[in-house]
mmCIF file of C-alpha atoms and ligand atoms in Angstrom:
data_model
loop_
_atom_site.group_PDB
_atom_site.id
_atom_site.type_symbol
_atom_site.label_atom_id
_atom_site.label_comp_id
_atom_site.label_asym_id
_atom_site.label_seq_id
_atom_site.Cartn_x
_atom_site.Cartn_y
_atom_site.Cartn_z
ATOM 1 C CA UNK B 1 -134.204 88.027 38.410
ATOM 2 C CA UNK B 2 -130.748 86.637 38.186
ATOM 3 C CA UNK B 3 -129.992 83.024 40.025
ATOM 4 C CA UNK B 4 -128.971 83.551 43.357
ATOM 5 C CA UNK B 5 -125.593 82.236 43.967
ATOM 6 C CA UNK B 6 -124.917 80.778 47.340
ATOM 7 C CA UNK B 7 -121.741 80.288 48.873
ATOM 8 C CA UNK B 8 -121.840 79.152 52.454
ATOM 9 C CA UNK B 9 -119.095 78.981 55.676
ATOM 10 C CA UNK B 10 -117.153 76.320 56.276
ATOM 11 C CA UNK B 11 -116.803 77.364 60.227
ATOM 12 C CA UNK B 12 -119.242 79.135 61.673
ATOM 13 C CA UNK B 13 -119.201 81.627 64.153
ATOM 14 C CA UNK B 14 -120.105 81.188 67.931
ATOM 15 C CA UNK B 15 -123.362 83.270 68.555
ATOM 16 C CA UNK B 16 -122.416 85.822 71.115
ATOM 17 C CA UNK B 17 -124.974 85.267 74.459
ATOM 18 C CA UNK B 18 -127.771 87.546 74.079
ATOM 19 C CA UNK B 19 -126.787 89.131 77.152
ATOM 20 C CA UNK B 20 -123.475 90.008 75.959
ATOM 21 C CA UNK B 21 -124.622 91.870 72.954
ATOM 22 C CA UNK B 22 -124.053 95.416 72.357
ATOM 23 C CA UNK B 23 -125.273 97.286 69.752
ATOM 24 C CA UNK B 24 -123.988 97.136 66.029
ATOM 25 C CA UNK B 25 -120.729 95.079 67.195
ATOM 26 C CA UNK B 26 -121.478 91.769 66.385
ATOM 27 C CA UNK B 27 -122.200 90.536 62.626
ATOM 28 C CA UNK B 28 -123.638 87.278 61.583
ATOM 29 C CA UNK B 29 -121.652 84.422 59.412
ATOM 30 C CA UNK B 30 -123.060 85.808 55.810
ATOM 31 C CA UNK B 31 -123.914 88.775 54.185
ATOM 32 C CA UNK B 32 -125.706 89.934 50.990
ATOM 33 C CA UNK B 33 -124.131 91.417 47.981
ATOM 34 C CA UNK B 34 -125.331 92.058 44.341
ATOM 35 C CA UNK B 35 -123.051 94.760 41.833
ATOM 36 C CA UNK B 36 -124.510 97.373 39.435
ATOM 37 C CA UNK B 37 -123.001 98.851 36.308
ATOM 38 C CA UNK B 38 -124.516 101.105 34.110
ATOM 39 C CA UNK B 39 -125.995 99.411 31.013
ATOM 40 C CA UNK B 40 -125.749 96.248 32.058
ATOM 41 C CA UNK B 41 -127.952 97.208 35.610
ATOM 42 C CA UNK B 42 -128.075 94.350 38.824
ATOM 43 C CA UNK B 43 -126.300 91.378 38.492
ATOM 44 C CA UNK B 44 -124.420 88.547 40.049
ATOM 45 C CA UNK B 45 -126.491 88.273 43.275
ATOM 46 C CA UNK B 46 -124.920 86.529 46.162
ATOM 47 C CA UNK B 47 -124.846 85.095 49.535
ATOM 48 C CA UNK B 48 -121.328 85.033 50.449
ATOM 49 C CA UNK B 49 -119.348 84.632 54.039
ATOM 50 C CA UNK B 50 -119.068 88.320 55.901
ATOM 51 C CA UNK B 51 -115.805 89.766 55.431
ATOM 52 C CA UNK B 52 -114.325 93.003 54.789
ATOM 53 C CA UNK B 53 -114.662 94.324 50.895
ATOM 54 C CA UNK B 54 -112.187 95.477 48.922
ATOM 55 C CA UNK B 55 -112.708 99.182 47.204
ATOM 56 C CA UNK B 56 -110.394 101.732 44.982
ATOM 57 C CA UNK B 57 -109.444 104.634 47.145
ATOM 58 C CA UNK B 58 -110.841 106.585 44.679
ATOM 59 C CA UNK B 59 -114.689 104.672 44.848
ATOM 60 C CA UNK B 60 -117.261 107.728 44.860
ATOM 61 C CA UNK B 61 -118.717 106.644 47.564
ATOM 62 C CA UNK B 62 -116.091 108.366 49.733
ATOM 63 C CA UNK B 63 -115.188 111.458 48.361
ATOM 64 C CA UNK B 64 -119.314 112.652 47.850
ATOM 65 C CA UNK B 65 -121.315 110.405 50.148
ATOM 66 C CA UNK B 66 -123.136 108.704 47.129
ATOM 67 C CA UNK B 67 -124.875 106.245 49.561
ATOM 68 C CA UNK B 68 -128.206 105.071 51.200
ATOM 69 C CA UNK B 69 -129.278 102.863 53.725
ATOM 70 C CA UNK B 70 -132.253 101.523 55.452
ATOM 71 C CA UNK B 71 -133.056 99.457 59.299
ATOM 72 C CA UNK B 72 -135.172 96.682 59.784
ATOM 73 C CA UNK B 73 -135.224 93.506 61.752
ATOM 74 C CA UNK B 74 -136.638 90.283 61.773
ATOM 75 C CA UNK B 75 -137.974 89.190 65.115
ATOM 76 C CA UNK B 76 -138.868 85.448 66.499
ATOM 77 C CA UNK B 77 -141.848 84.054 67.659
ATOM 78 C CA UNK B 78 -143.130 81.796 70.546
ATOM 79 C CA UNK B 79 -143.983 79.256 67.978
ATOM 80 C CA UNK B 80 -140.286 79.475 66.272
ATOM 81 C CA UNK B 81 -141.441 81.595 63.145
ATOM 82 C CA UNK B 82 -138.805 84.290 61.965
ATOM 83 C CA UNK B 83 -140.913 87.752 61.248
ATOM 84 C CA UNK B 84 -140.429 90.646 58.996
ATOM 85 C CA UNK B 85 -141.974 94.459 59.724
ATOM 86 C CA UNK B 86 -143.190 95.780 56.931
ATOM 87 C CA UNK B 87 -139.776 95.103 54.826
ATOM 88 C CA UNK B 88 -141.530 96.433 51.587
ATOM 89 C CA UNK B 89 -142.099 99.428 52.909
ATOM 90 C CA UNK B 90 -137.929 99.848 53.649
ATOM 91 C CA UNK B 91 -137.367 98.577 50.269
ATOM 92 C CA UNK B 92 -139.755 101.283 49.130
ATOM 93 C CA UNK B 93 -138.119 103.865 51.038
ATOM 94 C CA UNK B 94 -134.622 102.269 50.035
ATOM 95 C CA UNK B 95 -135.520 103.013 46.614
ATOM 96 C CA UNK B 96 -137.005 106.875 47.232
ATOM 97 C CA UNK B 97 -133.500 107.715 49.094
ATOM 98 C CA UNK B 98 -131.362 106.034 45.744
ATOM 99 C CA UNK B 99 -133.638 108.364 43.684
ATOM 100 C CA UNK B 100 -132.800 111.664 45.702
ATOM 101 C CA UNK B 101 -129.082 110.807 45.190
ATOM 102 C CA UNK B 102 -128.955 109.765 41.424
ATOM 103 C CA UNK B 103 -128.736 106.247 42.555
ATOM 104 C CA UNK B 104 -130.351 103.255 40.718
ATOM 105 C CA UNK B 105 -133.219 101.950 41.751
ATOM 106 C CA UNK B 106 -133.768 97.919 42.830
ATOM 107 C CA UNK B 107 -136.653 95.404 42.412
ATOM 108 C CA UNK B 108 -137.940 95.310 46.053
ATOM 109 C CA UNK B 109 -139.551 92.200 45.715
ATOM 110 C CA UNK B 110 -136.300 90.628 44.711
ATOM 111 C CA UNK B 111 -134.313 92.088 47.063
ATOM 112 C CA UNK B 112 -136.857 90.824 49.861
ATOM 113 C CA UNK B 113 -136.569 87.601 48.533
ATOM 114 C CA UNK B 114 -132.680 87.467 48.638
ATOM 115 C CA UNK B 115 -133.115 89.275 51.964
ATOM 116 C CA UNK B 116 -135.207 86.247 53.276
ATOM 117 C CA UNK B 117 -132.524 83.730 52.191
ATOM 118 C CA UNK B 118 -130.182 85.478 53.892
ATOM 119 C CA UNK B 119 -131.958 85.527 56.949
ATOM 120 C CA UNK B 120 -132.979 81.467 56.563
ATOM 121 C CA UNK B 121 -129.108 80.496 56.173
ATOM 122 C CA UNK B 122 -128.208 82.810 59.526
ATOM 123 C CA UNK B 123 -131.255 81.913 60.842
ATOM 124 C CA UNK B 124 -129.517 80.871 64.425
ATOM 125 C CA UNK B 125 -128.504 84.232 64.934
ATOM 126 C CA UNK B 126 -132.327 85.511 65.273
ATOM 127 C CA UNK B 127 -132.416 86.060 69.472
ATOM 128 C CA UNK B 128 -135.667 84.462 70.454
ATOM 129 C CA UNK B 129 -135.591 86.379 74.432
ATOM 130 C CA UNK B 130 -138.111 88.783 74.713
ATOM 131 C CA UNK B 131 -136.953 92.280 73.399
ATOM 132 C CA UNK B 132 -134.061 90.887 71.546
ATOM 133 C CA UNK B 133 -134.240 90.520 67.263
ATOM 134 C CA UNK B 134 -131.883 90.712 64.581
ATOM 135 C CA UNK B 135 -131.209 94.034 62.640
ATOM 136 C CA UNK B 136 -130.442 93.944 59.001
ATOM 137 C CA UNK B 137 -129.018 96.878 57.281
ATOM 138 C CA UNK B 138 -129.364 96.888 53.822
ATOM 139 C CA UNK B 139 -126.917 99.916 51.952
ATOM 140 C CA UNK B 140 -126.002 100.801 48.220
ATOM 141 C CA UNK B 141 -122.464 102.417 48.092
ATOM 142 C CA UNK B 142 -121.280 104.532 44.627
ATOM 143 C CA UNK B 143 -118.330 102.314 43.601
ATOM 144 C CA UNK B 144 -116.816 103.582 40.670
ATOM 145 C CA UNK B 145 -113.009 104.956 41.045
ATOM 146 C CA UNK B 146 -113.732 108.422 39.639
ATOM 147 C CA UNK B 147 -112.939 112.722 41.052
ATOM 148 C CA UNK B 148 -115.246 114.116 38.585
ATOM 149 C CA UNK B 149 -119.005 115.250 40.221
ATOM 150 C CA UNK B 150 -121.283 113.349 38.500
ATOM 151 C CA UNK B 151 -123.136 109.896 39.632
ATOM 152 C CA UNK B 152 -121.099 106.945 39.759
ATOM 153 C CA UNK B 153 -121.697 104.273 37.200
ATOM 154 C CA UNK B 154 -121.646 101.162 39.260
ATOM 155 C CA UNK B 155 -122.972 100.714 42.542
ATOM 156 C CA UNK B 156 -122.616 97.920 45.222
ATOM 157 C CA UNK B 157 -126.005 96.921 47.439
ATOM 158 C CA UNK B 158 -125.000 94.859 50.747
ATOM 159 C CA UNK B 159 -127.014 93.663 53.088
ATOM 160 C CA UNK B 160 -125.695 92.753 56.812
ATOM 161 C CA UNK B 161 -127.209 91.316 59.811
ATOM 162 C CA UNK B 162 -126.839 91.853 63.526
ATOM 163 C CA UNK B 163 -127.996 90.017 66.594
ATOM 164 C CA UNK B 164 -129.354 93.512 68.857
ATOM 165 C CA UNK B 165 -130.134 93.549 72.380
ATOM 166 C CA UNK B 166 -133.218 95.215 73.946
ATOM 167 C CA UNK B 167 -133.587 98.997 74.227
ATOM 168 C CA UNK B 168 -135.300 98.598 77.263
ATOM 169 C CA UNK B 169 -133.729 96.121 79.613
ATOM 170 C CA UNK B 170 -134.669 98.158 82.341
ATOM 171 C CA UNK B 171 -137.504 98.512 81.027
ATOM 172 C CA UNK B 172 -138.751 101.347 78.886
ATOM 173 C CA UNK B 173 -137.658 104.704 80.351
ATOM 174 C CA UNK B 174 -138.172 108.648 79.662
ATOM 175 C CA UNK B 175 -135.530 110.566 78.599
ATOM 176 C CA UNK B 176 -134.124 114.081 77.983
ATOM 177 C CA UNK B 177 -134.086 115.792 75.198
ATOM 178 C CA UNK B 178 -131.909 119.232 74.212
ATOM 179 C CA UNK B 179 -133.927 121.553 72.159
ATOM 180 C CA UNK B 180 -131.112 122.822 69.090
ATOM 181 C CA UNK B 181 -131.345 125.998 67.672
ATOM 182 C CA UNK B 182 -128.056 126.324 65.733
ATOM 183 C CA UNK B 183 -127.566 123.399 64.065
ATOM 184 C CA UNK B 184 -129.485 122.042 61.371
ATOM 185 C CA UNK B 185 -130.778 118.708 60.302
ATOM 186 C CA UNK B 186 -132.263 119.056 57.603
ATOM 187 C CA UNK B 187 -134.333 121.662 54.947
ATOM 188 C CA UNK B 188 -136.846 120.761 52.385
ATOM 189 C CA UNK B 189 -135.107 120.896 49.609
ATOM 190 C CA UNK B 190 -131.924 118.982 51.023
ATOM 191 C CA UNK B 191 -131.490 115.415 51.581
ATOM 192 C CA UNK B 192 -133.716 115.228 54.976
ATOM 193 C CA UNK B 193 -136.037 112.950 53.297
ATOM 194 C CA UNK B 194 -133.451 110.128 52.588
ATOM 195 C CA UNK B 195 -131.596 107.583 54.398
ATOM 196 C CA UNK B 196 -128.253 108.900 53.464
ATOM 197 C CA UNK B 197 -124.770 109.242 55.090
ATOM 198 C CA UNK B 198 -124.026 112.670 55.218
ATOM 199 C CA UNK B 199 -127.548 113.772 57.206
ATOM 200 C CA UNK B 200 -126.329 111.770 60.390
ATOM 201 C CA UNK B 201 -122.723 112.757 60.295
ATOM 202 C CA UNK B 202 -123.793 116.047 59.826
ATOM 203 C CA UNK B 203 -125.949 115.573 63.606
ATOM 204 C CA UNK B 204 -123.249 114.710 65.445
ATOM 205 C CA UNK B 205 -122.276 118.425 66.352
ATOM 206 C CA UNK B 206 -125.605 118.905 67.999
ATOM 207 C CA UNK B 207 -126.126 115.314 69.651
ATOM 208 C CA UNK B 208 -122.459 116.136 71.493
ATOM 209 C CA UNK B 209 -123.809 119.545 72.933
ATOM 210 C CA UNK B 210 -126.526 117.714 74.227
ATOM 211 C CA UNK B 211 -124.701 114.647 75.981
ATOM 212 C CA UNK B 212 -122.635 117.751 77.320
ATOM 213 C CA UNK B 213 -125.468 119.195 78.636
ATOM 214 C CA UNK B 214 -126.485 115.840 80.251
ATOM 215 C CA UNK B 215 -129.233 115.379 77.841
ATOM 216 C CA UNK B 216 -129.827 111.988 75.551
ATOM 217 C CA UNK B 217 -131.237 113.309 72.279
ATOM 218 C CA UNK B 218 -131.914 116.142 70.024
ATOM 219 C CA UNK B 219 -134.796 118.060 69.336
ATOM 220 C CA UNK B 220 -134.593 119.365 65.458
ATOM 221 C CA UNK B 221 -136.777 122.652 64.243
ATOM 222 C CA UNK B 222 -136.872 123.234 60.556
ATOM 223 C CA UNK B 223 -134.044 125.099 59.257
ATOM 224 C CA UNK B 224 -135.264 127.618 58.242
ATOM 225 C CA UNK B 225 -137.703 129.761 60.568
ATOM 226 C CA UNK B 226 -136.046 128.023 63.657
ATOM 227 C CA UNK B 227 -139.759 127.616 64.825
ATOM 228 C CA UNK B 228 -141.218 124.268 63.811
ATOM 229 C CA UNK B 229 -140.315 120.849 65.634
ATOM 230 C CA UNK B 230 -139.464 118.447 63.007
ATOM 231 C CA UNK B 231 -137.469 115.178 64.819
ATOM 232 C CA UNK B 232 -136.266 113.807 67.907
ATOM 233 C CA UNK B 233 -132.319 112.345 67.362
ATOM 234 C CA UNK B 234 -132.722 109.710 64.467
ATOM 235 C CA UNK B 235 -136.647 109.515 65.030
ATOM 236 C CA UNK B 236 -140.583 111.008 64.433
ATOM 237 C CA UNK B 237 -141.918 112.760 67.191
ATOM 238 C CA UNK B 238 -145.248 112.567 68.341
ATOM 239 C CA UNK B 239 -147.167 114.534 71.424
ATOM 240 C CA UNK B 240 -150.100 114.074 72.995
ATOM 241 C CA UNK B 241 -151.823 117.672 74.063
ATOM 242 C CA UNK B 242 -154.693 118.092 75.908
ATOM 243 C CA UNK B 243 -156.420 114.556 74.348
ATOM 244 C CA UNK B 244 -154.997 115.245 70.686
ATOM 245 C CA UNK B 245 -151.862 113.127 69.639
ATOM 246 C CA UNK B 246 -149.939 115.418 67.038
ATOM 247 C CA UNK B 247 -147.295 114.741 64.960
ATOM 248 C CA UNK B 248 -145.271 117.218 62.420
ATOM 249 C CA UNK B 249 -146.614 117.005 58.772
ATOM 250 C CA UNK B 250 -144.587 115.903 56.024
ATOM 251 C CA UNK B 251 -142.728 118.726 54.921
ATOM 252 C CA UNK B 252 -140.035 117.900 52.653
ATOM 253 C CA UNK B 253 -137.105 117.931 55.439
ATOM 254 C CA UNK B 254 -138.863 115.081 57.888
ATOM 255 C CA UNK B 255 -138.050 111.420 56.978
ATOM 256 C CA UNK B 256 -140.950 109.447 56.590
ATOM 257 C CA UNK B 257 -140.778 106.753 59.059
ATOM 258 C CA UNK B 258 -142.593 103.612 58.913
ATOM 259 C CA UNK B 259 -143.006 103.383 62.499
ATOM 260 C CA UNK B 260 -144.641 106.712 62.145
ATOM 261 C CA UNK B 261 -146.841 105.722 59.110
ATOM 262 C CA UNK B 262 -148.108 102.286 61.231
ATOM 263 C CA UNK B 263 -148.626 104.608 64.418
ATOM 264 C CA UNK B 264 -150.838 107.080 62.744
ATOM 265 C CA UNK B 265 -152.723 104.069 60.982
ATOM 266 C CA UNK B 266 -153.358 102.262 64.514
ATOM 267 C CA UNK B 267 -154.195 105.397 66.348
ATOM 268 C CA UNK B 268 -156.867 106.299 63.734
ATOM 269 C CA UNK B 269 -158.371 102.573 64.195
ATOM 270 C CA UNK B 270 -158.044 103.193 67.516
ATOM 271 C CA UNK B 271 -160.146 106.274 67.532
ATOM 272 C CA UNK B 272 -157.753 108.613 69.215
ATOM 273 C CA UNK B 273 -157.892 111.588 67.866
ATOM 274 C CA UNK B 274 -154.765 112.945 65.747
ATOM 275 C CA UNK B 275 -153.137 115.521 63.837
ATOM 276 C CA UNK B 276 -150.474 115.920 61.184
ATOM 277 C CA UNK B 277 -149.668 119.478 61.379
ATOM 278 C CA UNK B 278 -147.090 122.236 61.815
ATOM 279 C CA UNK B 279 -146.210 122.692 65.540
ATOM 280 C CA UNK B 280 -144.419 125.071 66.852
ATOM 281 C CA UNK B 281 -142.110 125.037 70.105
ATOM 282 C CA UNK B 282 -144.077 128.380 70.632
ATOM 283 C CA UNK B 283 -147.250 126.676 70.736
ATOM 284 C CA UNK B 284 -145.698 123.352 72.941
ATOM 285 C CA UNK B 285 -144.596 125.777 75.664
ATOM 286 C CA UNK B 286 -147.923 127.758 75.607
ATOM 287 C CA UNK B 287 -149.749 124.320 76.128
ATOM 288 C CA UNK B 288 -147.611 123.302 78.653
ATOM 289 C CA UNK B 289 -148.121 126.634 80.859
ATOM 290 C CA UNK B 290 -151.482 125.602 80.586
ATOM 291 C CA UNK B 291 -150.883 122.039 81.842
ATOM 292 C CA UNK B 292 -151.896 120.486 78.580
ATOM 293 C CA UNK B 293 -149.129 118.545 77.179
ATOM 294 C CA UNK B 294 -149.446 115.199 78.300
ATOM 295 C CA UNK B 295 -147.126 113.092 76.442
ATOM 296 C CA UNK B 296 -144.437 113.057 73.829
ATOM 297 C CA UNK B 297 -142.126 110.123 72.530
ATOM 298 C CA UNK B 298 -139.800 109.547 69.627
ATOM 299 C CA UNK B 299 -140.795 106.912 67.006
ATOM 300 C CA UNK B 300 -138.277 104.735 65.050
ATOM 301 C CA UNK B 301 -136.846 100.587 64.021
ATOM 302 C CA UNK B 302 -134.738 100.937 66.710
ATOM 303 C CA UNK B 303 -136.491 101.845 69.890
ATOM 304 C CA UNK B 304 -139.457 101.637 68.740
ATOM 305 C CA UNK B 305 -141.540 104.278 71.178
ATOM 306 C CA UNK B 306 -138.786 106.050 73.313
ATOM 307 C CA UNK B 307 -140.855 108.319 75.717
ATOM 308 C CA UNK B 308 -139.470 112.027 76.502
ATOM 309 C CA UNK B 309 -139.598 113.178 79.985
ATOM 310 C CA UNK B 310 -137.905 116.275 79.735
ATOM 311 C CA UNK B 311 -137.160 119.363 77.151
ATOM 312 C CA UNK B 312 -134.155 121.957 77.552
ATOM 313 C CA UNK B 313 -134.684 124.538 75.094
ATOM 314 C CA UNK B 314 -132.352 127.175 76.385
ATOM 315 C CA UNK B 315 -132.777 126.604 79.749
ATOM 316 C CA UNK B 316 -136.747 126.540 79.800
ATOM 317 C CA UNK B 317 -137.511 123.352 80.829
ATOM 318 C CA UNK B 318 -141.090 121.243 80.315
ATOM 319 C CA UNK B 319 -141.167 118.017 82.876
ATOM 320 C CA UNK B 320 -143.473 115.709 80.379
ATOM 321 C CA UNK B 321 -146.239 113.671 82.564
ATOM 322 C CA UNK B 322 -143.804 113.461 85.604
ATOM 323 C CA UNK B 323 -141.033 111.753 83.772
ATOM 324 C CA UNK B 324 -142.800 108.855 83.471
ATOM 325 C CA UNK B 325 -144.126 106.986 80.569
ATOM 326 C CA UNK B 326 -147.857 107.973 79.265
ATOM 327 C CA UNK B 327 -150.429 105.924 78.482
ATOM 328 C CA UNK B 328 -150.610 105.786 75.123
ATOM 329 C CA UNK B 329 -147.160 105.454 74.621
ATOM 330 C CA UNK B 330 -147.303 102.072 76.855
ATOM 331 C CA UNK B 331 -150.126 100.932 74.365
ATOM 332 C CA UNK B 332 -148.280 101.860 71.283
ATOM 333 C CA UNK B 333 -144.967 100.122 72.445
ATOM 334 C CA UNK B 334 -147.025 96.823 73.485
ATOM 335 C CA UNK B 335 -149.471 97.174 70.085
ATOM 336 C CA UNK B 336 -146.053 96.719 67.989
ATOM 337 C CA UNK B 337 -144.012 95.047 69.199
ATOM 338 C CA UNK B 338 -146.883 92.390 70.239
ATOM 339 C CA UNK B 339 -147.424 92.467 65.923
ATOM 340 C CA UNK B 340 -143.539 92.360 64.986
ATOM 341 C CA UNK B 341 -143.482 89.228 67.564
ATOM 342 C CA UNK B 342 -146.656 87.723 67.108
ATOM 343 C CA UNK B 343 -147.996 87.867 70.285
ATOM 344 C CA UNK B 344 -150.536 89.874 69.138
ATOM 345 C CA UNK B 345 -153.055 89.690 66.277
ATOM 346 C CA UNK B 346 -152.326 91.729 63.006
ATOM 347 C CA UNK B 347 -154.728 92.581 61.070
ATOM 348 C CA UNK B 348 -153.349 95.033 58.962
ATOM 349 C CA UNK B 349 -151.241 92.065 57.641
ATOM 350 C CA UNK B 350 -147.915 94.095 58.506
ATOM 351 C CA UNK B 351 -145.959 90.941 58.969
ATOM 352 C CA UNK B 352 -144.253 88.822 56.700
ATOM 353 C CA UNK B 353 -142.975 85.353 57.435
ATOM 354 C CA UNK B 354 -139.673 84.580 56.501
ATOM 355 C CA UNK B 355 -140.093 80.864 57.220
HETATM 356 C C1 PLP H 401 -134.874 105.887 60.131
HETATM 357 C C2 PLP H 401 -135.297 107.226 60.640
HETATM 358 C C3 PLP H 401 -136.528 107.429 61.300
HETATM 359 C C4 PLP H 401 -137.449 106.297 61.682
HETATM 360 O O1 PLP H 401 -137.852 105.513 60.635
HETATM 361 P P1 PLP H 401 -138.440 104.047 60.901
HETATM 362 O O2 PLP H 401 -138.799 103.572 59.550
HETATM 363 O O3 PLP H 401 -139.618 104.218 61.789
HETATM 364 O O4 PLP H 401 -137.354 103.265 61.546
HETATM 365 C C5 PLP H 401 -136.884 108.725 61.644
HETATM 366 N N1 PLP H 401 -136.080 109.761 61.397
HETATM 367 C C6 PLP H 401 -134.868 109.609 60.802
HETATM 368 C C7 PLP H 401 -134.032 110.799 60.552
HETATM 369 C C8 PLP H 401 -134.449 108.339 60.413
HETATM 370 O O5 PLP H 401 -133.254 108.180 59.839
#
């Protein structure tokens, strides 16, 4: 592990007010950077003031979308401790994306550590109201000046920070949800499985027919039988049918989220009976005529639970459990966020401190 090299503000920043904070505006005084070049691999890790990078017009990264990224945030505590969610598991899953796109892989446990220093030296900028925490966005860009199609040779990992403001300051709320049949997220095959650029670019198509159609989110079915539900917008879906909570399988197009992975691991200590399977929109509708759907939310870093009230798919519409948010989506939303914030017990040891 190379020495970290530290080079600090001389003026900081005033914090905005959480209040005022809108989402992915606002950036904290440092950021994280380390460079890769083949050969030589990671080097020259640094904590530096944020500021805008310089990069050759001709830098991979924007002429094939040779780039991953990953979401976390760190989250204080009633007692003044700065908290981690499972950040080895997005280092993990940082490392699985660079591997789908030729990309090099990092040390995670170095990269957490540098991550933690980061977060120590912008340590003001973690919100302590209730709701509020600070999201990090660690992202490797291709960086070498080069037309030809083949993997860059040098890479640039980065690592920013921003103060975010509760999904739910009204609190949490059902929404609606646009059923898509022509567009596609994702295949197995493709890139569906990785954090990359191009797959949420590619989804803005569909989430503008939906806003259009007065509807927040997407629903996306795999690509290629236009049958099975995959995702919800950015997230994992999850219903809850006649006392069964089911949740698509791993299939090769569906990214694996770790909100997902930490549901399905409290719901089986919970002894609530689930399912990773295929489901169809076929079989959702059938159980619905029969009054047996009783819940369905979208997973994810960001939202956490975000309840669905509603599904359009072409104009067939299923009201989910009145619009309003089910039970076990209440208990999922407290169970996790009471572990990222310390207000509740965790014995699955999903937190780590940063100081
Ligand atoms: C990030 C992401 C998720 C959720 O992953 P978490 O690790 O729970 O935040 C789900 N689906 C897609 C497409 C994503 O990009």
């Amino acid at each position: 592990m190379s020495a970290l090299r530290i080079e600090q503000v001389t003026t900081k920043k005033v914090i905005p007010k959480t209040e005022d904070l809108v989402f992915g505006k606002h950036y904290t005084d440092h950021m994280f950077v380390m460079d890769y070049q083949e050969g030589k691999g990671w080097y020259d890790p640094r904590i530096v003031p944020y500021e805008s990078i310089t990069l050759d017009p001709a830098a991979m990264v924007f002429h094939y979308g040779q780039t991953v990224f990953e979401g976390l945030k760190a989250y204080r505590t009633e007692d003044n401790q700065i908290k981690l969610f499972r950040p080895d598991e997005n280092f993990k899953r940082l490392n699985r994306s660079s591997e789908r796109l030729s990309m090099p892989q990092i040390n995670e446990k170095d990269v957490l550590n540098y991550l933690k220093e980061l977060i120590k030296i912008d340590q003001d900028w973690v919100p302590a109201e209730d709701g509020y925490s600070l999201y990090i966005r660690p992202f490797v860009i291709a960086t070498e000046p080069n037309l030809s199609l083949a993997p860059s040779r040098s890479y640039r990992l980065m690592i920013i920070l921003s103060p975010v403001g509760s999904y739910y300051k009204e609190g949490i709320h059902p929404v609606g949800i646009h059923v898509e049949e022509a567009f596609t997220r994702a295949v197995k095959g493709g890139t569906g499985t990785a954090k990359t650029a191009g797959n949420y670019s590619a989804a803005y198509k569909a989430q503008e027919k939906a806003t259009k159609e007065g509807y927040s989110q997407v629903l996306w079915l795999d690509g290629i039988e236009k049958k099975y539900i995959e995702e919800v917008g950015s997230m994992n879906v999850f219903f809850k049918i006649n006392g069964e909570v089911v949740t698509p399988e791993l299939n090769g197009s569906i990214l694996e989220g770790i909100t997902r992975m930490s549901i399905i691991e409290l719901l089986k200590t919970w002894g609530v009976p689930l399912s990773e399977r295929r489901i169809s929109l076929d079989e959702l509708f059938r159980a619905y005529e029969q009054g047996l759907v009783e819940e369905a939310f979208g997973t994810g870093t960001a939202a956490v639970i975000s309840p669905i009230g509603e599904l359009n798919w072409n104009g067939k519409k299923m009201i989910i459990n009145n619009k309003e948010t089910g039970e076990v989506a209440k208990q999922l939303y407290e169970t996790l966020t009471g572990i990222q914030t310390g207000k509740v017990a965790d014995p699955f040891h999903w937190t780590v401190n940063v100081r």
